Coordinates of C-alpha atoms and ligand atoms in Angstrom, one line a residue:
X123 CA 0.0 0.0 0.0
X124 CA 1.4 3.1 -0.9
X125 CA 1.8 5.9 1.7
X126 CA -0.5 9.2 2.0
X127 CA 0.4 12.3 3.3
X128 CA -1.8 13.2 5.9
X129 CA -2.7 17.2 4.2
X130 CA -4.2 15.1 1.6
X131 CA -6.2 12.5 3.9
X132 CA -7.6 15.8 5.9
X133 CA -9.3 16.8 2.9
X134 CA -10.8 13.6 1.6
X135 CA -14.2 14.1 0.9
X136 CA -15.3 10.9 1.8
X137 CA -14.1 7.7 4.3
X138 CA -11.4 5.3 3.0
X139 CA -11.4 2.0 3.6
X140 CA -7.8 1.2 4.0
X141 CA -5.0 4.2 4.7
X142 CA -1.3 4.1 5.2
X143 CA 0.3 7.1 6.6
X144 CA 3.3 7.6 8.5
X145 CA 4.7 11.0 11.3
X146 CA 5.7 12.0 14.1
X147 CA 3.2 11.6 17.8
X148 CA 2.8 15.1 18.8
X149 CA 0.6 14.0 21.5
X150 CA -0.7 10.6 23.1
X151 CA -3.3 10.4 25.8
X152 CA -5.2 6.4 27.5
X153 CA -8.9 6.4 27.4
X154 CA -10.4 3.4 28.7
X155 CA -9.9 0.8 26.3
X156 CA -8.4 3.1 24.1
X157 CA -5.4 5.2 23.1
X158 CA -5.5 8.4 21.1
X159 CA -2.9 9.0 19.1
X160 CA -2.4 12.8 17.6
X161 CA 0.3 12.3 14.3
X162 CA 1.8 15.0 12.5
X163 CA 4.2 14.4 9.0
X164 CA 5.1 17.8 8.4
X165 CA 2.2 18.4 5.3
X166 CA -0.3 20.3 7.1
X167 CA -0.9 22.2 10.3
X168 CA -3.3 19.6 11.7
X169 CA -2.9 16.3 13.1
X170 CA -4.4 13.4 12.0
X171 CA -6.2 11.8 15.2
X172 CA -5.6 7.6 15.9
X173 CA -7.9 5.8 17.5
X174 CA -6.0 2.3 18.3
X175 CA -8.2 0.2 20.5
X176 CA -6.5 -2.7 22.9
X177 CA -7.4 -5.0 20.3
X178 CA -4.9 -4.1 18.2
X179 CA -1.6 -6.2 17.8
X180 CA 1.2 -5.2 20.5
X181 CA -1.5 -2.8 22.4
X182 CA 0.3 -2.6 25.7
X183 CA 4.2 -0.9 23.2
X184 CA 1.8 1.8 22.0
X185 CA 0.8 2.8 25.0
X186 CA 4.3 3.8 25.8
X187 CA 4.4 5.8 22.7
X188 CA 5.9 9.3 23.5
X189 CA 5.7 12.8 22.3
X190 CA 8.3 12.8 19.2
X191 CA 8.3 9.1 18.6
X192 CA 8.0 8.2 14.9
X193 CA 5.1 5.7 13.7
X194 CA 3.4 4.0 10.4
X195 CA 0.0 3.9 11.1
X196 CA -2.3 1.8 9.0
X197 CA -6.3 1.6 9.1
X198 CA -9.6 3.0 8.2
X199 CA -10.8 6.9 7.5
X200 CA -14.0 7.5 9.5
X201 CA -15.9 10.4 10.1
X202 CA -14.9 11.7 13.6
X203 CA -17.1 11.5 16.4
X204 CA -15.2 13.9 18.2
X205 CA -15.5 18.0 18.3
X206 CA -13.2 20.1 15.8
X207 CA -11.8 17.8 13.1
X208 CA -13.6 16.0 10.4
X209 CA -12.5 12.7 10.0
X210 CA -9.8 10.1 12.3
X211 CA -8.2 7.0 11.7
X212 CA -9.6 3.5 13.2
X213 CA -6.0 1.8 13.5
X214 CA -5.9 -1.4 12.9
X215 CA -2.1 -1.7 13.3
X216 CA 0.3 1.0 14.5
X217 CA 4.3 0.2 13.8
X218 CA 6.7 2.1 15.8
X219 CA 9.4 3.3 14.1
X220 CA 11.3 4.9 16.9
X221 CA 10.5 6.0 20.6
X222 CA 11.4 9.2 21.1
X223 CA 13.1 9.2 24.8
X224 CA 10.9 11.4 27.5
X225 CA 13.4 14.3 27.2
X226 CA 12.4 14.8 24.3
X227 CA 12.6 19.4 24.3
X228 CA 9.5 20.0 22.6
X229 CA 6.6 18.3 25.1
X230 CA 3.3 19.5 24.6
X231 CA 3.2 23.0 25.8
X232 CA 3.9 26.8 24.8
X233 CA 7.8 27.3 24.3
X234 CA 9.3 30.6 23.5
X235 CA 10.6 31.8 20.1
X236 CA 14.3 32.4 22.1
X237 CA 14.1 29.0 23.5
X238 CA 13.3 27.3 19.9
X239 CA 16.3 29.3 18.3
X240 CA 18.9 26.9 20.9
X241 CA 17.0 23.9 19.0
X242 CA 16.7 25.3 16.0
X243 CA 17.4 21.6 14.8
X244 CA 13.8 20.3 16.2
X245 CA 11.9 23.8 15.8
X246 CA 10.1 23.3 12.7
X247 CA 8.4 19.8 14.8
X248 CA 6.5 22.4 16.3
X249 CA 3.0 24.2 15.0
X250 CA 4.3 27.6 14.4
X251 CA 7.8 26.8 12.7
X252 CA 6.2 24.0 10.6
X253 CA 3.5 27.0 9.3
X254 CA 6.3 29.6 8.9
X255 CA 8.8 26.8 6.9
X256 CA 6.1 25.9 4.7
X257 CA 5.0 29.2 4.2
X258 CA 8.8 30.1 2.9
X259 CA 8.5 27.0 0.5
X260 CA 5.3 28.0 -1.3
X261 CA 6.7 31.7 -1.3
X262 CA 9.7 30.5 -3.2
X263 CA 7.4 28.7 -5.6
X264 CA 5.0 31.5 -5.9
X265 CA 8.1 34.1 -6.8
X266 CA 9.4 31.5 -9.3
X267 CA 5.3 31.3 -10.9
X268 CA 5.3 35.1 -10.8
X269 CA 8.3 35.5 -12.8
X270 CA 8.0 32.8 -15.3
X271 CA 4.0 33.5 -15.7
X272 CA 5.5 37.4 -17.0
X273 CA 8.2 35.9 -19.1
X274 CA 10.9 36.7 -16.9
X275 CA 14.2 34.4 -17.7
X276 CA 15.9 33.0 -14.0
X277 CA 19.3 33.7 -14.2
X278 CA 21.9 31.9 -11.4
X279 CA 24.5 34.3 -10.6
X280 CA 27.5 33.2 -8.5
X281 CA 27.9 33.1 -5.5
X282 CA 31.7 33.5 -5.2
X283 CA 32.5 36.8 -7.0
X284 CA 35.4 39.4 -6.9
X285 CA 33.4 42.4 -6.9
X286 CA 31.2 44.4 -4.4
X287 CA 28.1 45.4 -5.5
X288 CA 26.7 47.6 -2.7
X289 CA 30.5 49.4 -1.9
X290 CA 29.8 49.1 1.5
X291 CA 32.8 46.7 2.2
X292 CA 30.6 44.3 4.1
X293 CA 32.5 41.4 2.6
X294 CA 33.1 37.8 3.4
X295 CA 36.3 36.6 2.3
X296 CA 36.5 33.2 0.4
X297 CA 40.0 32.4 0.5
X298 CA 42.5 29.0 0.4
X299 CA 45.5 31.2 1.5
X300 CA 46.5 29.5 5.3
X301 CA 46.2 32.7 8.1
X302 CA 48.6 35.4 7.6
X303 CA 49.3 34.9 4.2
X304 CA 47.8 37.7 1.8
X305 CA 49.2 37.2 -1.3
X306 CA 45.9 37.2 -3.7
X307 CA 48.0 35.9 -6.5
X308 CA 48.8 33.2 -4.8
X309 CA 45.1 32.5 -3.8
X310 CA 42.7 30.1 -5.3
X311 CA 41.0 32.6 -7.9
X312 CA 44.5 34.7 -8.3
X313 CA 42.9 38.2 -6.9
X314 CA 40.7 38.9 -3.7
X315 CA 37.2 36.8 -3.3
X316 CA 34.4 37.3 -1.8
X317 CA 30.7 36.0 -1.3
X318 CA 28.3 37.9 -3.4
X319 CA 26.5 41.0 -1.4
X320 CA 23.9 41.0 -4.5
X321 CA 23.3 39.2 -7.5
X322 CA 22.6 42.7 -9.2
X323 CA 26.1 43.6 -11.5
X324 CA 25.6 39.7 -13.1
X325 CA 21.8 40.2 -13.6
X326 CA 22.2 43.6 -15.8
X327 CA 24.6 41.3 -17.8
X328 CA 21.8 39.2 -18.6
X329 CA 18.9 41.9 -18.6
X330 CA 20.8 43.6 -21.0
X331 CA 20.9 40.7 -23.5
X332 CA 17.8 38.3 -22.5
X333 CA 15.5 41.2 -21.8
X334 CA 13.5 40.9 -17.8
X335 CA 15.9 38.7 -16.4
X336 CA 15.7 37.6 -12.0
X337 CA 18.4 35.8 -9.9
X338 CA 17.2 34.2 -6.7
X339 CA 19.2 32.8 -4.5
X340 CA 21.7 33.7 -1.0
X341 CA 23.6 36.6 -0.4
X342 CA 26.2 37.3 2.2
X343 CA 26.6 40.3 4.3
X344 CA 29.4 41.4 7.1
X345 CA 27.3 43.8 8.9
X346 CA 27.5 43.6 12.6
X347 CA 24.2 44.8 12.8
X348 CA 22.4 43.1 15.9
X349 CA 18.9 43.7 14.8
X350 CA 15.9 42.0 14.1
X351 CA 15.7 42.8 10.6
X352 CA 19.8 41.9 9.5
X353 CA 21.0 38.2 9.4
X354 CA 24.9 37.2 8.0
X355 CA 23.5 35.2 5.4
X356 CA 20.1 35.7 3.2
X357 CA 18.4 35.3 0.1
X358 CA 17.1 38.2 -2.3
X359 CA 14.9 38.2 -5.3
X360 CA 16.6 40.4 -7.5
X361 CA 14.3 41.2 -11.4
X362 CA 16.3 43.4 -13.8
X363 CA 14.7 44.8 -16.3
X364 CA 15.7 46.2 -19.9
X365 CA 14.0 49.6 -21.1
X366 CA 12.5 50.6 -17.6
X367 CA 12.8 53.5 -15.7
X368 CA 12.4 54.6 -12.1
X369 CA 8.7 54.4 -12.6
X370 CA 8.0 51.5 -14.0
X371 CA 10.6 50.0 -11.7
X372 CA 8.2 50.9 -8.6
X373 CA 5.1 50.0 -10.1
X374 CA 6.7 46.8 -10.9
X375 CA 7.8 46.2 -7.5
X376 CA 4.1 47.2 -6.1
X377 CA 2.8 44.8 -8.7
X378 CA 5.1 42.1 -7.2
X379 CA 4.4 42.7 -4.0
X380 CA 0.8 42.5 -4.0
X381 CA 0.7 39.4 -6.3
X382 CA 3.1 37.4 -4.0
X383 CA 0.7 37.9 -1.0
X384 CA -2.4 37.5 -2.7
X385 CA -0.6 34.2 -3.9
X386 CA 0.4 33.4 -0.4
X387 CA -3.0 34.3 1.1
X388 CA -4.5 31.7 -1.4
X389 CA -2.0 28.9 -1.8
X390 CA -1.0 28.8 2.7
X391 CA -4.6 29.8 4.3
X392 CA -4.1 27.6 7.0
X393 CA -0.9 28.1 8.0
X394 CA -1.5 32.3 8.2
X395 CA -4.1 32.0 10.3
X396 CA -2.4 30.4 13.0
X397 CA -0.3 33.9 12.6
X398 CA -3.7 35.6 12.9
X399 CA -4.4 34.0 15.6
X400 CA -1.3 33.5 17.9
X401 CA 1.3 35.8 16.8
X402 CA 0.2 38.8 14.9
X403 CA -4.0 39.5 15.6
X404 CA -3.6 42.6 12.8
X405 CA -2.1 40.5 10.6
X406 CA -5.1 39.9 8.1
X407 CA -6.1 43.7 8.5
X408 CA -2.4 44.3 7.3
X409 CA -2.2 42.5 4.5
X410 CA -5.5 43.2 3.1
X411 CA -4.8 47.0 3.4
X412 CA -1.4 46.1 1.4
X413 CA -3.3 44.2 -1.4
X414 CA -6.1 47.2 -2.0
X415 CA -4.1 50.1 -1.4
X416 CA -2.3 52.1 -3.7
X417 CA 1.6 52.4 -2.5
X418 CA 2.4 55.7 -1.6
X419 CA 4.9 57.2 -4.0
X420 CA 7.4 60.0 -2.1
X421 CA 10.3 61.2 -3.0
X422 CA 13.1 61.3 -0.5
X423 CA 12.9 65.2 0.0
X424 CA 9.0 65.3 0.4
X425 CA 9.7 62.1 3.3
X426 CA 12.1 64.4 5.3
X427 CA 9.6 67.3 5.5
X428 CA 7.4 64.9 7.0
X429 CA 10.2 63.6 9.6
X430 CA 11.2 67.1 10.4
X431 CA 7.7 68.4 10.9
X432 CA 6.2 65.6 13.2
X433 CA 6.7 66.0 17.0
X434 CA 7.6 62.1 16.9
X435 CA 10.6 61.6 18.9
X436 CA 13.9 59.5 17.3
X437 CA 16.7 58.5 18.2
X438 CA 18.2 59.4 15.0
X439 CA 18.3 62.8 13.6
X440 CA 17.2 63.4 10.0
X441 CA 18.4 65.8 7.2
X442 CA 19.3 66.1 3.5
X443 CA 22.3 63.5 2.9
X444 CA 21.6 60.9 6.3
X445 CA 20.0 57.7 5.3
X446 CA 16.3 56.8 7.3
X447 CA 16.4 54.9 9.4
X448 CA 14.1 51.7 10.6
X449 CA 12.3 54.1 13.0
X450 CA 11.9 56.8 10.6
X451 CA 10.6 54.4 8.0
X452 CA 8.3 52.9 10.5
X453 CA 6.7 56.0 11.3
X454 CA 5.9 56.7 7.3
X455 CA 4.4 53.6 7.0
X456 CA 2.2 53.2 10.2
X457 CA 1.7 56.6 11.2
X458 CA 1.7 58.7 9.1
X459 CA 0.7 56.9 5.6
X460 CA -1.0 54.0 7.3
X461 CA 0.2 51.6 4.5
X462 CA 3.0 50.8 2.2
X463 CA 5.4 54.0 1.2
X464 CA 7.9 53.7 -1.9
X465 CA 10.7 56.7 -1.0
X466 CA 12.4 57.5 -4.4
X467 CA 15.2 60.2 -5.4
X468 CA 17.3 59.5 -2.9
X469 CA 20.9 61.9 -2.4
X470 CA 24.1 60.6 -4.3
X471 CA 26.1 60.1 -1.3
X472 CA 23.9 57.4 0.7
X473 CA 23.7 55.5 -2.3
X474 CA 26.3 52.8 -4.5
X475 CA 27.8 53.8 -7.7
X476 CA 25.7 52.1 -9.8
X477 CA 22.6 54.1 -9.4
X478 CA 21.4 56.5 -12.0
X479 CA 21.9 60.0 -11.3
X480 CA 19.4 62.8 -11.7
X481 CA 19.0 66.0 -13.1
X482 CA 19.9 68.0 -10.0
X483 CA 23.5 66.5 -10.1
X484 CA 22.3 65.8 -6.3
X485 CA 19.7 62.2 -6.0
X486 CA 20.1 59.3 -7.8
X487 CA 16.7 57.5 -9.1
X488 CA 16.7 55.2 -5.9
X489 CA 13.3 53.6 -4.2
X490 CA 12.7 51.7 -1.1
X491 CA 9.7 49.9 -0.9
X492 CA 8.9 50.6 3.4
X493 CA 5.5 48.3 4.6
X494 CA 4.5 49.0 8.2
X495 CA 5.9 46.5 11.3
X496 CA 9.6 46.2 9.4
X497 CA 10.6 49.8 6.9
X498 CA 12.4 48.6 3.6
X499 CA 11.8 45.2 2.2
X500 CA 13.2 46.2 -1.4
X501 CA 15.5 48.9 -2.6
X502 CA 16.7 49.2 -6.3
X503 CA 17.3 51.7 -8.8
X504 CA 17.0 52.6 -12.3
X505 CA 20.3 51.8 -13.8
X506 CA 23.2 54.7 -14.7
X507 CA 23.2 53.9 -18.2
X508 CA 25.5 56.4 -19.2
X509 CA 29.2 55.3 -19.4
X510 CA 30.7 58.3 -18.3
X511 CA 28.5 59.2 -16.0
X512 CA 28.8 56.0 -14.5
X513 CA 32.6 56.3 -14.9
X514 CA 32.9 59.3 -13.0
X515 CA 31.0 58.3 -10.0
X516 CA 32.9 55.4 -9.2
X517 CA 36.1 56.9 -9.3
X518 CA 34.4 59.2 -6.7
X519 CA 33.0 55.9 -4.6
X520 CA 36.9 54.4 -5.0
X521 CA 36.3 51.8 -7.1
X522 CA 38.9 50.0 -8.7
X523 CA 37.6 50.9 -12.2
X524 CA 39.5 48.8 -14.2
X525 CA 38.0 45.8 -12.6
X526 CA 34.8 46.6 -14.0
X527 CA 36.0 46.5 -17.1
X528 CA 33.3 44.1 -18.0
X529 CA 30.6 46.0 -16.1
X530 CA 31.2 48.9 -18.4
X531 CA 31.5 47.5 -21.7
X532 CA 27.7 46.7 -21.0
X533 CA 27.2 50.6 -21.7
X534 CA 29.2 51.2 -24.4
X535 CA 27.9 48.3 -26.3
X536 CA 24.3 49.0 -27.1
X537 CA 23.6 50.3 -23.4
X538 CA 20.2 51.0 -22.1
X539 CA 17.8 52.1 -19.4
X540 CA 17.6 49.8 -17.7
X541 CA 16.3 49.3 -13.1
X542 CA 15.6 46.5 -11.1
X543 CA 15.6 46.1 -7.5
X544 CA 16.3 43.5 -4.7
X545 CA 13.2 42.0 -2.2
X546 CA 14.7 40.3 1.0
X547 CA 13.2 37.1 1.0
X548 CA 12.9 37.2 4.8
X549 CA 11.8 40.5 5.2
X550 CA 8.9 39.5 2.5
X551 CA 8.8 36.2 5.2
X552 CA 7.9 38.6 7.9
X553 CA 5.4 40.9 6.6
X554 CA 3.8 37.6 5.9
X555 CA 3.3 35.7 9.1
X556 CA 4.0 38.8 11.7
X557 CA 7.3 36.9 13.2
X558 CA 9.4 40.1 13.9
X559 CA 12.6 38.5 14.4
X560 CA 14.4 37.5 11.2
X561 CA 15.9 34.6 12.5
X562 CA 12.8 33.0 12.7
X563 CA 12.0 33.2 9.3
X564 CA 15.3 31.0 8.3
X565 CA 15.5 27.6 9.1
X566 CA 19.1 28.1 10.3
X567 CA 19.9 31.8 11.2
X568 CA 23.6 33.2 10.8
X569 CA 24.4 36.4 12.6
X570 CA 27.4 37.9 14.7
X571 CA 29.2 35.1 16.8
X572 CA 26.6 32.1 16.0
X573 CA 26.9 29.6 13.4
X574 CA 25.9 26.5 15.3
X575 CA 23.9 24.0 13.6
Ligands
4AD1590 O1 18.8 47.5 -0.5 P1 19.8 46.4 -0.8 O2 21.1 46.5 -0.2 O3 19.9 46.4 -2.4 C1 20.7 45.7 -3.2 O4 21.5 44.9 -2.8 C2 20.6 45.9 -4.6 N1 21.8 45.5 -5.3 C3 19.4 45.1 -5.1 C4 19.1 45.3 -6.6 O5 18.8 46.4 -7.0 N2 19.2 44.3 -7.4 O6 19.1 45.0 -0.4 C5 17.9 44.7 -0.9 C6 17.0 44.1 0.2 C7 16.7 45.1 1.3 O7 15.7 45.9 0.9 C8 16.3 44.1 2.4 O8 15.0 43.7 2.3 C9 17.2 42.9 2.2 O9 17.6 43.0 0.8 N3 18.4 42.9 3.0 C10 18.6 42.1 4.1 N4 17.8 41.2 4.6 C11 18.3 40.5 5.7 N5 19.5 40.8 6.3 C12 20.3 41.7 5.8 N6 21.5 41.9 6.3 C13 19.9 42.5 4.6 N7 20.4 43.4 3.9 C14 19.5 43.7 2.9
MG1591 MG1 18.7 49.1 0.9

């Protein structure tokens, strides 16, 4: 007999006379003559519920089944009897697999997110972390659906490169040289290595020849920022297109935006209403308002006027020239605007090389898409386009020019405009489900001074 998944045996629509399943025992409690069984395999947010009866063959070793212990279950699909599920199984033989020992961390009852983080290795057993890991698999899917429905091509960039996208020196070294040597030409790749901070300088490669191009995949970041929002290690969505500018660049991104968490909404019901419920009770109000709103479109300058009028206290000041920060983002978004807030024109200085520069010698056509609970979950550009221009701003930035050799040939060989942008993937994770901290959002978090599992 061949092995269902219990997702799909929740939603038969009628009893089946002979099932095979097989999960983990999230719970297991003795009636009389009876022992109910509560399985979980990881396809669903429910449990299936077992009935096995003493009748059954080795009765008295399933009644030492424990939380966590791993069973094959075979037997009949009935309608349940019982309050608040639909159908159970009649066992007619439970097989244990393996007996999960009684110190087993995750016994039935309410465990915090810090807690889960030092198991990180058994978190996504429980209710919430299964929802949230499934969740980031369908999202994944959905992004690759919204892409290909719209003709986007899905480029892999690498992963390993020798150049820094973002100039903001937040590099991981991928060397072979032993400690204390730092001779790059002696070194694997014969010049200095790094992981790739964005996928970006490869995708314009490729936007610039196959048209609306995306890479998806990890990205690496040195920042020793000890946030909530900034893990070591993280994985952006990054479309470029070919003949777009700054404005079709943000209605693109609102597009994307709004048809990921439709898609979401549709495909992962279940699991985002245990957010609802449990973690984040505005949740569904949020991410309606974010579907049938129209993004607020500011540019940079309007946004400080705003900040400098308001008798909101931060901790950081604002002016012409200092990035916003998560505060001041915040406050646009769920104060002020009440929903999503694209900040576009952004001044030269805050912003890398690569980023077109407007008329008033002083912004660059930078946006940041900022949604309420977590500020900027994308930020891209139209493209500089022009090779001098381009040329002359990164010898300002200190850019070894000449190693971009490549990066510039794209705009003196049929160059055009051309934007794009990059959506954290966990960010996009968060506004989803209401988790606030991004390292619950990744099955295996990297950030300053941990790296275990
Ligand atoms: O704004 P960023 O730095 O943009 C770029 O890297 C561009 N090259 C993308 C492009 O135009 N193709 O990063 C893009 C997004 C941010 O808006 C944020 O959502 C996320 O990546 N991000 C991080 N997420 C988690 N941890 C970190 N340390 C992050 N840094 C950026
Ligand atoms: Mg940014």
């Amino acid at each position: 007999m061949e092995r269902i998944k219990i997702k799909k045996l929740l939603s038969s629509d009628k009893p089946i006379e002979q099932v095979l399943f097989k999960g983990w025992v999230r719970t297991r409690r003795d009636a009389k003559s009876f022992s109910f069984i509560e399985v979980n395999d990881g396809s669903c947010l429910k449990n299936i519920q077992v009935i096995a009866d003493e009748t059954i063959p080795h009765y008295t070793d399933i009644q030492k089944i424990t939380t966590g212990s791993a069973v094959s279950v075979t037997g009949k699909l009935i309608e349940s009897k019982g309050k608040g599920q639909r159908w159970e199984v009649a066992a007619e033989n439970v097989q244990i697999i393996s007996i999960a020992p009684e110190n087993f961390p995750l016994q039935k009852k309410r465990h915090s997110d810090e807690f889960l983080r030092t198991i990180a290795h058994l978190r996504p057993r429980t209710n919430k972390y299964g929802a949230a890991f499934r969740i980031r698999s369908e999202l994944a899917f959905t992004i690759h659906k919204f892409f290909n429905d719209k003709g986007f091509r899905y480029i892999h960039t690498p992963i390993i490169t020798g150049s820094d996208c973002e100039g903001a020196g937040e590099l991981f070294r991928v060397t072979t040289l032993n400690a204390g040597e730092s001779d790059f030409d002696q070194d694997f790749f014969g010049k200095e290595s790094n992981l790739t901070v964005s996928g970006q300088l490869s995708a314009e490669m490729f936007a610039l020849s196959l048209g609306d191009v995306y890479t998806f995949g990890p990205t690496f970041r040195a920042e020793n920022s000890n946030t909530s929002r900034h893990v070591a290690e993280f994985w952006m969505v990054e479309p470029e297109m070919s003949f777009c500018d700054l404005s079709g660049n943000m209605s693109f991104a609102e597009e994307m935006v709004k048809n990921l968490t439709v898609g979401i909404l549709d495909r992962c019901a279940e699991d985002i209403e245990l957010f609802a419920r449990f973690v984040d009770k505005t949740l569904m109000a949020t991410l309606e308002n974010l579907i049938s709103s129209d993004f607020v479109q500011l540019p940079y300058s309007e946004a400080l006027k705003i900040l400098e009028k308001t008798t909101e206290k931060f901790d950081y000041e604002v002016g012409f020239g200092k990035d916003l920060q998560s505060e001041h983002e915040r406050y646009l978004t769920e104060k002020y605007f009440k929903k999503p807030v694209i900040v576009y024109d952004y001044p030269k200085q805050i912003k890398p090389f690569y980023m077109r520069l407007n008329d008033d010698d002083k912004t660059v056509a930078a946006m940041d898409v900022l949604v309420p609970r977590i500020g900027e979950i994308i930020g891209g550009s139209q493209r500089e386009e022009r090779l001098d221009v381009l040329e002359t701003r990164m010898t300002a930035s200190e850019l070894p020019v000449d190693q971009y050799w490549w990066y510039l040939d794209s705009r003196r060989y049929g160059t055009v405009p051309h934007s794009g942008f990059g959506m954290g993937f966990e960010r996009f994770l968060m506004m989803l489900t209401g988790i606030s901290n991004i390292r619950d959002v990744i099955p295996f978090p990297r950030t300053p001074n941990t790296i275990d599992f």
